[in-house]
Each structure stands twice: as C-alpha cells, then as structure tokens.
Coordinates of C-alpha atoms in Angstrom, one line a residue:
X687 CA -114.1 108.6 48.2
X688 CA -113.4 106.4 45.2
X689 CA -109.8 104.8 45.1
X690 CA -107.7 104.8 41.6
X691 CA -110.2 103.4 39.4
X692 CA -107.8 103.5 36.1
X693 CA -108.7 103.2 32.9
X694 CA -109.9 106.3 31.8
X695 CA -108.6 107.3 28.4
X696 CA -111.8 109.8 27.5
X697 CA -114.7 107.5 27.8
X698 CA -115.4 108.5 31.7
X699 CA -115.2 112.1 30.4
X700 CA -119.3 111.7 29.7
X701 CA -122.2 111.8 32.4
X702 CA -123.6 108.1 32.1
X703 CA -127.4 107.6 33.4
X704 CA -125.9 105.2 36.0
X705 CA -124.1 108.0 38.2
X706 CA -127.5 109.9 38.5
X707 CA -129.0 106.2 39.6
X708 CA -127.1 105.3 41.8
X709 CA -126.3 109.0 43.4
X710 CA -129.8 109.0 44.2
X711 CA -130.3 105.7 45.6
X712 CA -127.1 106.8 47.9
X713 CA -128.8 110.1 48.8
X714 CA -132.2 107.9 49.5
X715 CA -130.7 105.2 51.8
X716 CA -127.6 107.3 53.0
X717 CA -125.3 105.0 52.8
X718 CA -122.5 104.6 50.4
X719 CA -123.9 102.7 47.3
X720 CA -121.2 101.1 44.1
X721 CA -121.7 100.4 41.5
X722 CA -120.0 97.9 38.5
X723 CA -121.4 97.2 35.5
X724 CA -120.1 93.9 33.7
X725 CA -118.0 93.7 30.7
X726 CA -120.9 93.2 28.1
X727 CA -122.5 95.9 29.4
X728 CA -120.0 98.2 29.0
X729 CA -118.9 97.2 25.9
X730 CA -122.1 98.6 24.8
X731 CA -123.1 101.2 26.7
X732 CA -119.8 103.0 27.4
X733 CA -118.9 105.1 24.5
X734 CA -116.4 103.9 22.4
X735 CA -113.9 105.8 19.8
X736 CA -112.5 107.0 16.7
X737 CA -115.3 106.1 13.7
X738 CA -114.0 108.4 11.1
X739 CA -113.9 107.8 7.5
X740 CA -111.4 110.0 5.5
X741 CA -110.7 111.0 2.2
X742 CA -107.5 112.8 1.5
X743 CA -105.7 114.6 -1.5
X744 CA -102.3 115.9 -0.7
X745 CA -101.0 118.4 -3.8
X746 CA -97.0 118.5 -4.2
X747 CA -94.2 119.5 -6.6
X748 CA -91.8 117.1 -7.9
X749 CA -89.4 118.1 -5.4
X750 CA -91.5 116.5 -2.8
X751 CA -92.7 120.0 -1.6
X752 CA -96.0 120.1 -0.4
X753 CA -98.5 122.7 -1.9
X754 CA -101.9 122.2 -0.7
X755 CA -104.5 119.5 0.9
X756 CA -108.2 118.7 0.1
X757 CA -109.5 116.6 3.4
X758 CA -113.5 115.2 4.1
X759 CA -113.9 113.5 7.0
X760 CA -117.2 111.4 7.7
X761 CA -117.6 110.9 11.3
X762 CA -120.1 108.2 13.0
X763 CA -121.5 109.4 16.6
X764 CA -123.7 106.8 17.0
X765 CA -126.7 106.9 18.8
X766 CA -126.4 110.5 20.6
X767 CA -124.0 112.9 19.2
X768 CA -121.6 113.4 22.3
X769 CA -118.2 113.8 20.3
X770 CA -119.7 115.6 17.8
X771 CA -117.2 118.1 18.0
X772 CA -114.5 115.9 17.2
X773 CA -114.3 116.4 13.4
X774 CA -113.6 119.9 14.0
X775 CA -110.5 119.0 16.2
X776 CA -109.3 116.7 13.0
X777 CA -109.3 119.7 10.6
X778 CA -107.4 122.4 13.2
X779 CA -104.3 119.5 13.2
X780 CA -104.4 118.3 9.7
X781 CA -101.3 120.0 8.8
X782 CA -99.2 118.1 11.3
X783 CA -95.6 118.8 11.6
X784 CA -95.4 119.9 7.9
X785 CA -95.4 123.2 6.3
X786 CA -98.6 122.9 4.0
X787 CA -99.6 126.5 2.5
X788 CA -103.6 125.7 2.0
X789 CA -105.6 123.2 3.3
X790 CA -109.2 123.0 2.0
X791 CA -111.5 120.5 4.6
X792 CA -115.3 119.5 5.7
X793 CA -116.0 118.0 8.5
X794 CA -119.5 116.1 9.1
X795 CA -120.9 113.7 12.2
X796 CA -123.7 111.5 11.5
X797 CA -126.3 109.7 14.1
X798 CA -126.3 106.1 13.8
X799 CA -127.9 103.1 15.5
X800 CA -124.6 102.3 16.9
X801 CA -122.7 103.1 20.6
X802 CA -122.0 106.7 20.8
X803 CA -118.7 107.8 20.0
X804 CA -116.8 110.2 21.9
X805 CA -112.8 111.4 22.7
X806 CA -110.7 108.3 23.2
X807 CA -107.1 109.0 23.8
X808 CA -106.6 111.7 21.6
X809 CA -109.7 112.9 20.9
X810 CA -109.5 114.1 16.8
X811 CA -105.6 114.2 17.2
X812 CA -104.7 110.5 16.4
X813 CA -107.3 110.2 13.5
X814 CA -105.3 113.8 12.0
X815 CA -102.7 112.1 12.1
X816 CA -103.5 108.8 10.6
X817 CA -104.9 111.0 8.1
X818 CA -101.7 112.8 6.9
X819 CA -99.1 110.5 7.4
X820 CA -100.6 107.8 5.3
X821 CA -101.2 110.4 3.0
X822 CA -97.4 111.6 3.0
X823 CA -96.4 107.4 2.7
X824 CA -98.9 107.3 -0.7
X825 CA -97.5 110.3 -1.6
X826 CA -93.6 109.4 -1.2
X827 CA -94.3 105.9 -3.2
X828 CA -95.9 108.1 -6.3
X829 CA -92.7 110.2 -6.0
X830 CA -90.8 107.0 -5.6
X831 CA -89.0 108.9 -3.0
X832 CA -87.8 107.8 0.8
X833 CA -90.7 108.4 3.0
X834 CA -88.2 109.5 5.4
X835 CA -86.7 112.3 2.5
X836 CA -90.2 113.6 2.2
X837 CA -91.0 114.4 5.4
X838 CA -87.4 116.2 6.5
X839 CA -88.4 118.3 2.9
X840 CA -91.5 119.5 4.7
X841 CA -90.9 119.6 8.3
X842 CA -91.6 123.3 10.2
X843 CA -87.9 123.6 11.4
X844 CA -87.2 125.0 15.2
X845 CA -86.2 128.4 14.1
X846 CA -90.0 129.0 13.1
X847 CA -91.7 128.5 15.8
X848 CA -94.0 129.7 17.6
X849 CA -95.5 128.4 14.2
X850 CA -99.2 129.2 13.2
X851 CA -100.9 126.2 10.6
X852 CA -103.1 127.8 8.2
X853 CA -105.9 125.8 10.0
X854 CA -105.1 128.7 12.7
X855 CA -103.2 126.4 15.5
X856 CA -100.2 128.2 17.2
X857 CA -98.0 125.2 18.0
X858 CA -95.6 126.5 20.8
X859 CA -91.9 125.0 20.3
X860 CA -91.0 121.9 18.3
X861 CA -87.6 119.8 16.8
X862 CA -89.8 117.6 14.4
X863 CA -86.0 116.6 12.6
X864 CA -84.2 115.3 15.7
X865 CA -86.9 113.0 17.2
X866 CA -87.4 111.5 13.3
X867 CA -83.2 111.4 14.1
X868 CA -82.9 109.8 17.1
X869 CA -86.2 107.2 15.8
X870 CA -84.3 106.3 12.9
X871 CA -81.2 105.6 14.7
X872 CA -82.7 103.0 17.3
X873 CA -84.1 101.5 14.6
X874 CA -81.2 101.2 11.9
X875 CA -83.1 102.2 9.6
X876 CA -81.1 102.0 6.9
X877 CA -80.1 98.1 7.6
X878 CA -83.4 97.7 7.6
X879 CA -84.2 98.9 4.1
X880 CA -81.0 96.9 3.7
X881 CA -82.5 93.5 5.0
X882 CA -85.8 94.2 3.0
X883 CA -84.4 95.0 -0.4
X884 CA -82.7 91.0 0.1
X885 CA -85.4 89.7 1.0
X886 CA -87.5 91.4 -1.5
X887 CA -84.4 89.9 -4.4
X888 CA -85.0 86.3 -2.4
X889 CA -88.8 86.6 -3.3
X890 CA -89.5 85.8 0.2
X891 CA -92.8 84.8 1.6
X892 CA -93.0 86.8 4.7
X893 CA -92.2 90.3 3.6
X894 CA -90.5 93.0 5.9
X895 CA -92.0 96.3 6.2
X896 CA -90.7 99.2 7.8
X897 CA -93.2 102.3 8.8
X898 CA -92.5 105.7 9.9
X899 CA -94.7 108.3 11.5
X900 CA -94.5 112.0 12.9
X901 CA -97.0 113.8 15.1
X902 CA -97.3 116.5 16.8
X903 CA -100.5 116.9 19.4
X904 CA -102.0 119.3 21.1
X905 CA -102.2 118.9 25.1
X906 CA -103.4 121.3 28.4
X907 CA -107.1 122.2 27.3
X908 CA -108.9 124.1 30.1
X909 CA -105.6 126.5 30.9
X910 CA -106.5 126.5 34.5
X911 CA -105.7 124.7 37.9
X912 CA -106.3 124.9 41.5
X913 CA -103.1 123.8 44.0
X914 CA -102.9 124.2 47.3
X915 CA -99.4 123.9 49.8
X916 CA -99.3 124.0 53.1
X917 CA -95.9 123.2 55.4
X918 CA -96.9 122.5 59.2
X919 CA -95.8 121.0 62.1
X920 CA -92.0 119.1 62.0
X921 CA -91.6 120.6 58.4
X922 CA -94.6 118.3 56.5
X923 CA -96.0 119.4 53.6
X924 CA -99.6 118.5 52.7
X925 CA -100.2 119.3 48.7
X926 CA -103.9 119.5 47.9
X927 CA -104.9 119.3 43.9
X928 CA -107.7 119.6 41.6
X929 CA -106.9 116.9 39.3
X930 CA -108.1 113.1 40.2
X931 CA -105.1 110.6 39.4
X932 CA -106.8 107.0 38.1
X933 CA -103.5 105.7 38.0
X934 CA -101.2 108.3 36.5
X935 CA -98.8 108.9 39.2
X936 CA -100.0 112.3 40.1
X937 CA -98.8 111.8 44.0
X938 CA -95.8 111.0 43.1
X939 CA -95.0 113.8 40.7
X940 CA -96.6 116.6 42.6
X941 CA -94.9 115.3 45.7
X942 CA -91.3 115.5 43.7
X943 CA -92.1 119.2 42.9
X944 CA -93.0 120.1 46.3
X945 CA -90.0 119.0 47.9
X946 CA -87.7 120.1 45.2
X947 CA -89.4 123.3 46.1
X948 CA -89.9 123.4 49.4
X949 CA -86.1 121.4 50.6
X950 CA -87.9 118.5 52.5
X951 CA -87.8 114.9 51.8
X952 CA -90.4 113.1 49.5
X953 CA -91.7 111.4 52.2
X954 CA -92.4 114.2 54.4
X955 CA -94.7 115.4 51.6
X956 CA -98.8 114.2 51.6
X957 CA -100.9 114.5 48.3
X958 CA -104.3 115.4 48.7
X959 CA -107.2 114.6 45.9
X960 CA -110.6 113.2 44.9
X961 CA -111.9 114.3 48.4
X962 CA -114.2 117.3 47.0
X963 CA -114.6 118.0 50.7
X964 CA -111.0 119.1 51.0
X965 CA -110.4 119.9 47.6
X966 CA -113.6 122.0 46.5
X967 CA -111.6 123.6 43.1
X968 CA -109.9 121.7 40.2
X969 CA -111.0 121.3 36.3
X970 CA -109.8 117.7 36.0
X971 CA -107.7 115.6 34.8
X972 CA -108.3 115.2 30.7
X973 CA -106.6 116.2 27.8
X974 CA -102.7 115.6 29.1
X975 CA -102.9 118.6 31.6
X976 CA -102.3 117.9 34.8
X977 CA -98.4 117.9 35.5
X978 CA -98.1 121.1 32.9
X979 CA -101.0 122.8 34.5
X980 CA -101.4 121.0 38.0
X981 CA -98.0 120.8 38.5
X982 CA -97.3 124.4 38.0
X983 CA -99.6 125.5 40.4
X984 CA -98.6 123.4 42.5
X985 CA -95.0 124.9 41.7
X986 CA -96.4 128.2 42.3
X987 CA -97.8 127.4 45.7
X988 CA -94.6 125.7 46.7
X989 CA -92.4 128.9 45.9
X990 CA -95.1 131.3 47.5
X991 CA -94.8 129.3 50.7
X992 CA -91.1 129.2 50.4
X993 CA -90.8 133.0 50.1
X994 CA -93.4 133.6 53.1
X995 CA -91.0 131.2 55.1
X996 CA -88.2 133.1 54.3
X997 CA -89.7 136.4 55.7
X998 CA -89.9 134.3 59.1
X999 CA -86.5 132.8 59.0
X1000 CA -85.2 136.4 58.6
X1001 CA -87.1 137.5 61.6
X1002 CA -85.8 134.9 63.5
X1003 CA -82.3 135.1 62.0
X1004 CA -81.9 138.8 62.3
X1005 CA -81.0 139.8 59.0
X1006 CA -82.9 141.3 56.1
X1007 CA -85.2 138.3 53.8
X1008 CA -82.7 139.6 50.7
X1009 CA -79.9 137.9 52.5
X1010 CA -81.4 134.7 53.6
X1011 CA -81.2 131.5 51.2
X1012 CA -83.7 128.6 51.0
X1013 CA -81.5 125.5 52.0
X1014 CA -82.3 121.6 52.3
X1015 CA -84.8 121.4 55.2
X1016 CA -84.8 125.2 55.7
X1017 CA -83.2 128.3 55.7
X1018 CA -79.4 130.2 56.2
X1019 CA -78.0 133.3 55.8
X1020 CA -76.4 133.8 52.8
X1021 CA -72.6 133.6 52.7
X1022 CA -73.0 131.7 56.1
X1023 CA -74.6 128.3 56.1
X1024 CA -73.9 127.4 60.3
X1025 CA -76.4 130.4 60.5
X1026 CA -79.0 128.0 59.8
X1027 CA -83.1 127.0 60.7
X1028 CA -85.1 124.6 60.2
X1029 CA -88.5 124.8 58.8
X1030 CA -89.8 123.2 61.9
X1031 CA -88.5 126.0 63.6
X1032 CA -89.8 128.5 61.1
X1033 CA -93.8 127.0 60.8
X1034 CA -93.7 127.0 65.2
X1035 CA -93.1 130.5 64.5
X1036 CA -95.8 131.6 62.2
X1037 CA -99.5 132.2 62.6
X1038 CA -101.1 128.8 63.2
X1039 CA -98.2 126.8 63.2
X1040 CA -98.2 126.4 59.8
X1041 CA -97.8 128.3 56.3
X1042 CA -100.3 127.8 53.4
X1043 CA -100.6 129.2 50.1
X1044 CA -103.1 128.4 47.3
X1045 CA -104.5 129.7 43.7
X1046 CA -104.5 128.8 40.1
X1047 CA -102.2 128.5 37.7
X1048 CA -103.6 129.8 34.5
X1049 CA -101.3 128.5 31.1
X1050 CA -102.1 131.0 28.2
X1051 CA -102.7 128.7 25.6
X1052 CA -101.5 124.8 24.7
X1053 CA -98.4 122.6 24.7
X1054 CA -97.7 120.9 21.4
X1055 CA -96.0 117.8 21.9
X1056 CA -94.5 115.8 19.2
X1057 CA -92.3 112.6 18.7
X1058 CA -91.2 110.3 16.0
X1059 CA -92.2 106.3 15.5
X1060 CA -90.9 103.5 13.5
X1061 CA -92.4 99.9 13.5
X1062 CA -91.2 96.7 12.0
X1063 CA -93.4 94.1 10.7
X1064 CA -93.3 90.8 9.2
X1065 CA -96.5 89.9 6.9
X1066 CA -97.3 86.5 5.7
X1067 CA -98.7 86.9 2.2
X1068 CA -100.1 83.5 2.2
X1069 CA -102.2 84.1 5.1
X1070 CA -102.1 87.9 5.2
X1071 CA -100.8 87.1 9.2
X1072 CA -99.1 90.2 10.8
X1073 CA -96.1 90.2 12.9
X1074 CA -95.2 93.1 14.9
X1075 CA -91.4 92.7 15.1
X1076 CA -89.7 96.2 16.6
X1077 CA -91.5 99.4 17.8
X1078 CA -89.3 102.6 18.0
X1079 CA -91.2 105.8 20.0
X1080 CA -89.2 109.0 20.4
X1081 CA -91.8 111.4 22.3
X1082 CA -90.9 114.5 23.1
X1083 CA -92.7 116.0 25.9
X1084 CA -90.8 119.2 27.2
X1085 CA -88.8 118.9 29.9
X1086 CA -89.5 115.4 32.0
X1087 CA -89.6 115.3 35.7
X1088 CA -90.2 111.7 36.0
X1089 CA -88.5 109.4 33.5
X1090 CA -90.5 106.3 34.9
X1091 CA -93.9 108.1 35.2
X1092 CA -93.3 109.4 30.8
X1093 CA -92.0 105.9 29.9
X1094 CA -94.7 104.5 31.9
X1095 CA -97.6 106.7 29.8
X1096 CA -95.5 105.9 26.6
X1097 CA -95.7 101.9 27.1
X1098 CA -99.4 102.2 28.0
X1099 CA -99.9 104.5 24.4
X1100 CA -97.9 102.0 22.8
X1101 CA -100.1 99.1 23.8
X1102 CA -103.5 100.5 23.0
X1103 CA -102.1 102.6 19.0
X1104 CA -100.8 99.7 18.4
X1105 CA -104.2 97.2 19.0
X1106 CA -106.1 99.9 16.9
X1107 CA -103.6 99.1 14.2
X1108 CA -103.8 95.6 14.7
X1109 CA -107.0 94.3 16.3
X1110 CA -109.6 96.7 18.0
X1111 CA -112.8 96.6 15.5
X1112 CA -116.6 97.4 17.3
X1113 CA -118.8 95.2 14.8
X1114 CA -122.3 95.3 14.1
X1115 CA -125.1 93.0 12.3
X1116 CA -127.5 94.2 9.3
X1117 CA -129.7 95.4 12.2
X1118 CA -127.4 97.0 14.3
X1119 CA -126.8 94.7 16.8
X1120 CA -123.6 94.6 18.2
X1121 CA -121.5 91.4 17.5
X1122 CA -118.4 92.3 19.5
X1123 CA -119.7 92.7 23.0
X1124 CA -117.2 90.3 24.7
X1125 CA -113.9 90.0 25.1
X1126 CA -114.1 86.6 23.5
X1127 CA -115.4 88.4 20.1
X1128 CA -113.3 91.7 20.8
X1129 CA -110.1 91.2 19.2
X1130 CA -107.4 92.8 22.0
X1131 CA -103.4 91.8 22.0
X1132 CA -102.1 90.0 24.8
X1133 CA -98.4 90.7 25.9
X1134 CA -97.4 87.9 23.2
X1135 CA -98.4 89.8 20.4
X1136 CA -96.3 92.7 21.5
X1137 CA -92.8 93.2 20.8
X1138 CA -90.2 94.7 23.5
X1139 CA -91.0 98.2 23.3
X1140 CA -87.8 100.7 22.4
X1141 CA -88.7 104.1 23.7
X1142 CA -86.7 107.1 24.0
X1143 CA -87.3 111.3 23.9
X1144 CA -86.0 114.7 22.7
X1145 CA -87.1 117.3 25.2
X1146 CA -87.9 120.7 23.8
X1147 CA -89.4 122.5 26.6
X1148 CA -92.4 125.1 26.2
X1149 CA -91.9 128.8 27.4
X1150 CA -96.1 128.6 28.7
X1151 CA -95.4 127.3 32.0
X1152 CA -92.9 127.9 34.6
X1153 CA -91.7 123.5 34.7
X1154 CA -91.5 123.8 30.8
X1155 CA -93.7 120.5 30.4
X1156 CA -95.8 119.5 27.8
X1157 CA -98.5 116.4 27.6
X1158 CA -97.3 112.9 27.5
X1159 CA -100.6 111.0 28.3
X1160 CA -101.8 110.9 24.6
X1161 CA -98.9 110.7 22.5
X1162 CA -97.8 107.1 22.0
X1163 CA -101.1 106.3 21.1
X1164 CA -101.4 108.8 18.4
X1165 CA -97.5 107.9 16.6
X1166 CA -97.8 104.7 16.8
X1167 CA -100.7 103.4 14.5
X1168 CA -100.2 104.8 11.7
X1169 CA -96.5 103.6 12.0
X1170 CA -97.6 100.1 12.2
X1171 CA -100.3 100.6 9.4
X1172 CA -97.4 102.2 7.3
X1173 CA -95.3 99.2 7.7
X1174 CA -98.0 97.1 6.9
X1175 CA -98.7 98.6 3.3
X1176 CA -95.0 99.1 2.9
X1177 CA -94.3 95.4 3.6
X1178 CA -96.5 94.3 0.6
X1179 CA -96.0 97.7 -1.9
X1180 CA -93.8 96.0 -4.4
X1181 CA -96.6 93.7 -5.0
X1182 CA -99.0 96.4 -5.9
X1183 CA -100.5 96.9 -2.4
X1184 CA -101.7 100.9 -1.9
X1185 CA -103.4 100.9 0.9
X1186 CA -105.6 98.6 3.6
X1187 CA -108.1 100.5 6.1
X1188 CA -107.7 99.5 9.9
X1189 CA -107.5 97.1 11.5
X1190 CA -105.1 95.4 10.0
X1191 CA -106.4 92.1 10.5
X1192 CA -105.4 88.6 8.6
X1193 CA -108.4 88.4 6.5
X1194 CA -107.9 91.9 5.4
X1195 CA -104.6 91.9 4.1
X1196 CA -105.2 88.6 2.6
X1197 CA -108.0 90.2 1.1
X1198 CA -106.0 93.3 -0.1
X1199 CA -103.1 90.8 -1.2
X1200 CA -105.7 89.0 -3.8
X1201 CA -107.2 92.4 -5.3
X1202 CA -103.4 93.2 -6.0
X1203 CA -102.5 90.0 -7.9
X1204 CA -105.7 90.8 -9.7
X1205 CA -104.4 94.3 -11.2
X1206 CA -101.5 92.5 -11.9
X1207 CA -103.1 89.9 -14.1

C-alpha cells in the first residue's frame, strides 16, 4: 500500500507508461516492486501546466458597468493532447464574480513538441481568472477609476444567487463584497494607496504596487462518494473512504466528523484508505471534493449508525427510540440523563458485536468557492527586480471544520500562485529541447522570497451538502497570481507600463520598463 506520497496538484491525475511497467514486472516476480524516477526525468516527462495564451476585450459603459466580453484563448498540449479539454473549462468561468450580460469566446488546443500539458491546480479555473481580472485592472486604469470601485460596480450580490453566468454555470451561494472587505482591511488599503501616491511625488526608485484580485472557482467534480462507518467493540469507530489523502489531512477531518457524530473521542476513531482491498469503492481525490463529498458521506454513515444504535439503546433502556437522545459516548433517555448506556454496551448487544453502515453520498451539482487577494510589491526600475512585500488571502470556503487543515491548503496555494507569478517558466530551445529540466535552471522561490503570509475567510456555506463545505484545495492558487501580477503592472503604470506576461521575472520587467520610456520619447 503506498504511504502519503504528496505532491499531487493534477499531474498524477494521468496514467504514465511507468505504472503499467512496473505493475507488470510486480505481477511477473510477485514481489512488491517501486518505483522513483529522478528529478530531470520528471521535469520532462510528467505533464506540466497552464500554457495558455489569451486575448481579451472587455466592453463597458462610462459608469464602469460591464456590457460584454470577446475572449480567444490559444492553448499548447504539447506532445499528446491530455488536457485538451481545458480550454473549455476557461470559457464556462470567464465571467467570474461579475455580472457580464454576453460573453463571446473560442477556445483552441494545439500539439506541440513540448511536455504535455494537463490540469494543475485549478485546471482552466486559475487561467479564467488571470484572464478577467487583468482585464478588469486595464479596464479600471482606461476609466481612471479604483480598481477596487470597478469591481464592487459589477459584483453578482448575495441576494442573486443561485446565479447562472451566461456561459451556463450555476454558481451556488457567494458574498463576493465582504471577502474583497475584509482583504482590503488587512491590508490598509487605503494607507497603501497613501504611501504610494508619496512615493510616486518623491520620484522614487523602487515603486510600490498594490494588486487586487477576485475569484470564484468551481470545486466537487464527480458528485459521488463511497463511506463506510462502523462502531465495534469498546465503542471504536473504524471509518473506511474512497478518497486517497497524499498529505491533505483527510484522517484527521473524517475522524473529527465521526466523532462529532457518533459521541466518542477522536482517538477512538480509525481512518481507513488506499487499501483497495478494504476499500473497493471511491472516485478519488481531485478537483477539491473530498471533505464536501467524502466527508458527507461519511456524515451520512455516521448518523445512520447513530440512529441504528439508538433502536438498541431503547431496547435495552425500555423506552420507545423517539424518547432516547444520542449523548457523549452513548445514549440516555430523554429528560433523564442517569438513564444512561454506553455504546460499548449497545454494539455487545447488536448482531456481530458491532454496527456498520455504508453508501454514497451523491452532491447534485458543484460548490463555488470564492475569496479575495491583495499583494504588495516593491519593483526596482533600474533592474526591473521584484519584491513581494505583503500577501492578503480571504478564501471563503463554506463552512470550515478544520481551521489548520483550510489555512494549511491556503499557505500551500499561496506558495505555488505566487511562483507562477514570479518564477515558474518551462523553457525550450529552437529545436524543442527542454532547457529547464533541473532545479538549478527551474526558477522556484525559496521561503526567502516569500513574505509572512496574512490569511483569513468569510464562510458562506452551500445548501448541496449536509456539512455546508465547499473546496479549499485550489483556491489560493488561483487568487493569488493575478494579484501579484496586478501589483506588478500597477507598481510601474504611471510610467506608461500596461501590461507584462508571466512570469514576472527581472529581465522582463526591465524589458517592459525600456519599451515604456520609449513611447514616452
């Protein structure tokens, strides 16, 4: 059984030749076989992400009110068209958290000599957003209006959802106004504009820039998953799920629902996974599904099992299952808690010793989850060097279970939308040969280049599932680049700077910074 392997993120999604190698050689020798390719080898041979270029026009009034979009988005699959499909997922969520009445939009993926391209945390949803909220920044400078004023003027508000996009996505429940709120707050985002309107008077070298960004995503593909709970001898619960943790804290969050179910400490409650000989079922864990989906069945299972114990506890007690309460660590009768029993008492009592219940929860349709980010950057123009300063993330996520487990997904999404903005670049000679394929010619930040991150959420829960969860695995990553490539631009837009493609390297701001003082003359 393989441990917590981590790092997954998409790219394990696809069926490499490898696992049919060494399967074989396994079933061959029957014995257990492993095995781990190097770093240059997966660098290119494990499919990599993103790829897209874009081309936007965003139609408004005066007013800042948003009328229409045009959208064609060029996508490179390189050698073998595995994410092929991801185009599409750009166009449904072009429209973001705004109101936008027609969107127009072609979608196209190309074959390349290159590594394939497939979903990468987010899959289609981070590169829709890059999309429209640069376009909404370029769109707020030509107003000469706050960035900030033109996306309140557009937001869906809360009393209109469920809301349908006219790209034909239902988004479920949303607040898109209070987590841009509470961002802003953090932040001080006013003192900032403050600060960079002295500095700008001061003719300052290193130029403060201040970028903001709003998402919404959409989380819980596959609207099914198997649970299984079973409460046995001296009151432990064994939980068995479909979805594979790789370092996501699954045991501990399906464990917290069972015994806040069930009445029995955390401890007395095992997690079962990955072992497709005692798990058989599950649809997997992808997509930021498996606490909203696995965790309600699991929910599911856990109540079923409770109201099967309390059949037996009335037996035993005497009194009808109406009057009979679930307590902690068992059962009483209502309106008197010294008539009491344990569920050790009540599982000795029942077929087998133990009680068991298991199915599928099926969710009928997606969560949308949304959030608010605002970076701070410093940006040398005489070297074109960028300093990540101050990163704000509001996420909302529905209702949260585990504060550590959300801000532990939101630091991880933080770290790798941040490098995209930043660093992450797969490069290639004239004939295709791959000129990043080590970590020495990989550009990745280290915990220097990162800033303390400030995270915080609004929770608007979802009526699709009985824990009222949405997603949380995804959505850092997707809020935060474009934040940081907003700040970027808007760091160096008094001196004529529109717009730099990612990453956001030295050499390409320097570049961008030259071409500007050009135009100027």
């Amino acid at each position: 059984i393989a441990p917590d392997v981590g790092g997954a993120f998409g790219a394990k999604l696809q069926i490499y030749a490898e696992y049919h190698a060494v399967a074989a050689v396994a079933g061959r020798l029957g014995r257990p076989v492993r095995w781990q390719e190097t770093r240059s080898e997966s660098m290119v041979s494990l499919t990599h992400g993103r790829a897209q270029v874009q081309t936007v026009e965003l139609g408004a009034r005066r007013d800042g009110t948003l009328v229409g979009m045009r959208a064609e988005i060029l996508a490179d699959m390189g050698a073998y068209p595995i994410g092929a499909f991801m185009p599409g997922t750009t166009q449904e969520m072009l429209c973001g958290v705004y109101r936008i009445p027609r969107v127009v939009s072609s979608g196209r993926s190309v074959v390349t000599n290159t590594t394939p391209v497939a979903p990468y945390r987010g899959a289609g949803r981070p590169e829709a957003t890059a999309l429209i909220e640069r376009a909404m920044d370029m769109l707020a400078k030509e107003l000469e209006m706050d960035p900030v004023e033109l996306r309140r003027r557009n937001f869906i508000r809360p009393d209109e959802f469920p809301h349908t996009t006219v790209t034909g996505v239902t988004y479920d429940s949303g607040d898109y106004e209070k987590s841009l709120d509470e961002a802003l707050g953090l932040a001080g985002y006013e003192e900032l504009r403050g600060e960079q309107a002295a500095r700008r008077a001061r003719s300052d070298e290193v130029c403060l820039g201040i970028g903001v960004a709003a998402y919404v995503e959409i989380t819980a593909f596959g609207g099914r998953e198997f649970a299984a709970v079973e409460i046995g001898e001296g009151g432990r619960a064994t939980v068995s799920v479909g979805t594979t943790p790789a370092g996501h804290g699954h045991e501990t969050a399906f464990a917290q629902l069972a015994s806040a179910s069930l009445g029995i400490p955390f401890e007395h409650v095992t997690v079962v996974h990955s072992d497709t000989g005692l798990v058989a079922r599950g649809e997997g864990t992808w997509g930021s599904r498996s606490l909203q989906i696995g965790g309600s069945s699991v929910f599911e299972q856990a109540e079923a099992v409770v109201e099967k114990g309390r059949e037996v506890a009335a037996a035993l007690l005497e009194v009808d299952p109406v009057d009979v309460e679930r307590v902690e660590g068992g059962f009483a009768v209502l309106g008197a808690p010294d008539r009491s029993i344990g569920w050790a008492e009540v599982t000795a009592a029942s077929d087998g010793g133990s009680l068991r219940e298991e199915g599928r929860f099926r969710q009928r349709g997606s969560t949308f989850p949304f959030g608010a980010h605002v970076a701070v950057v410093e940006v040398d123009t005489a070297t074109g060097h960028v300093r990540l300063l101050r990163h704000v993330a509001v996420d909302d996520c529905g209702r949260i279970l585990n504060p550590a487990l959300v801000q532990g997904q939101q630091h991880g999404g933080l770290g790798q939308g941040i490098a995209q903005a930043l660093f992450e670049e797969v490069l290639y000679d004239e004939g295709g040969n791959p000129v990043t394929s080590t970590l020495a010619t990989y550009q990745m930040p280290s915990a220097a280049d990162l800033p303390r991150f400030e995270t915080s959420n609004t929770e608007t829960p979802t009526d699709l599932n009985p824990l009222g969860a949405k997603g949380i695995g995804e959505s850092a990553t997707i809020g935060s680049t474009p934040a940081v490539q907003n700040a970027v631009v808007d760091a160096l837009s008094h001196l004529g700077v529109r717009h730099i493609d990612l990453p956001l390297t030295s050499e390409r701001v320097w570049r961008a910074l030259r071409a500007a003082e050009q135009d100027r003359g």
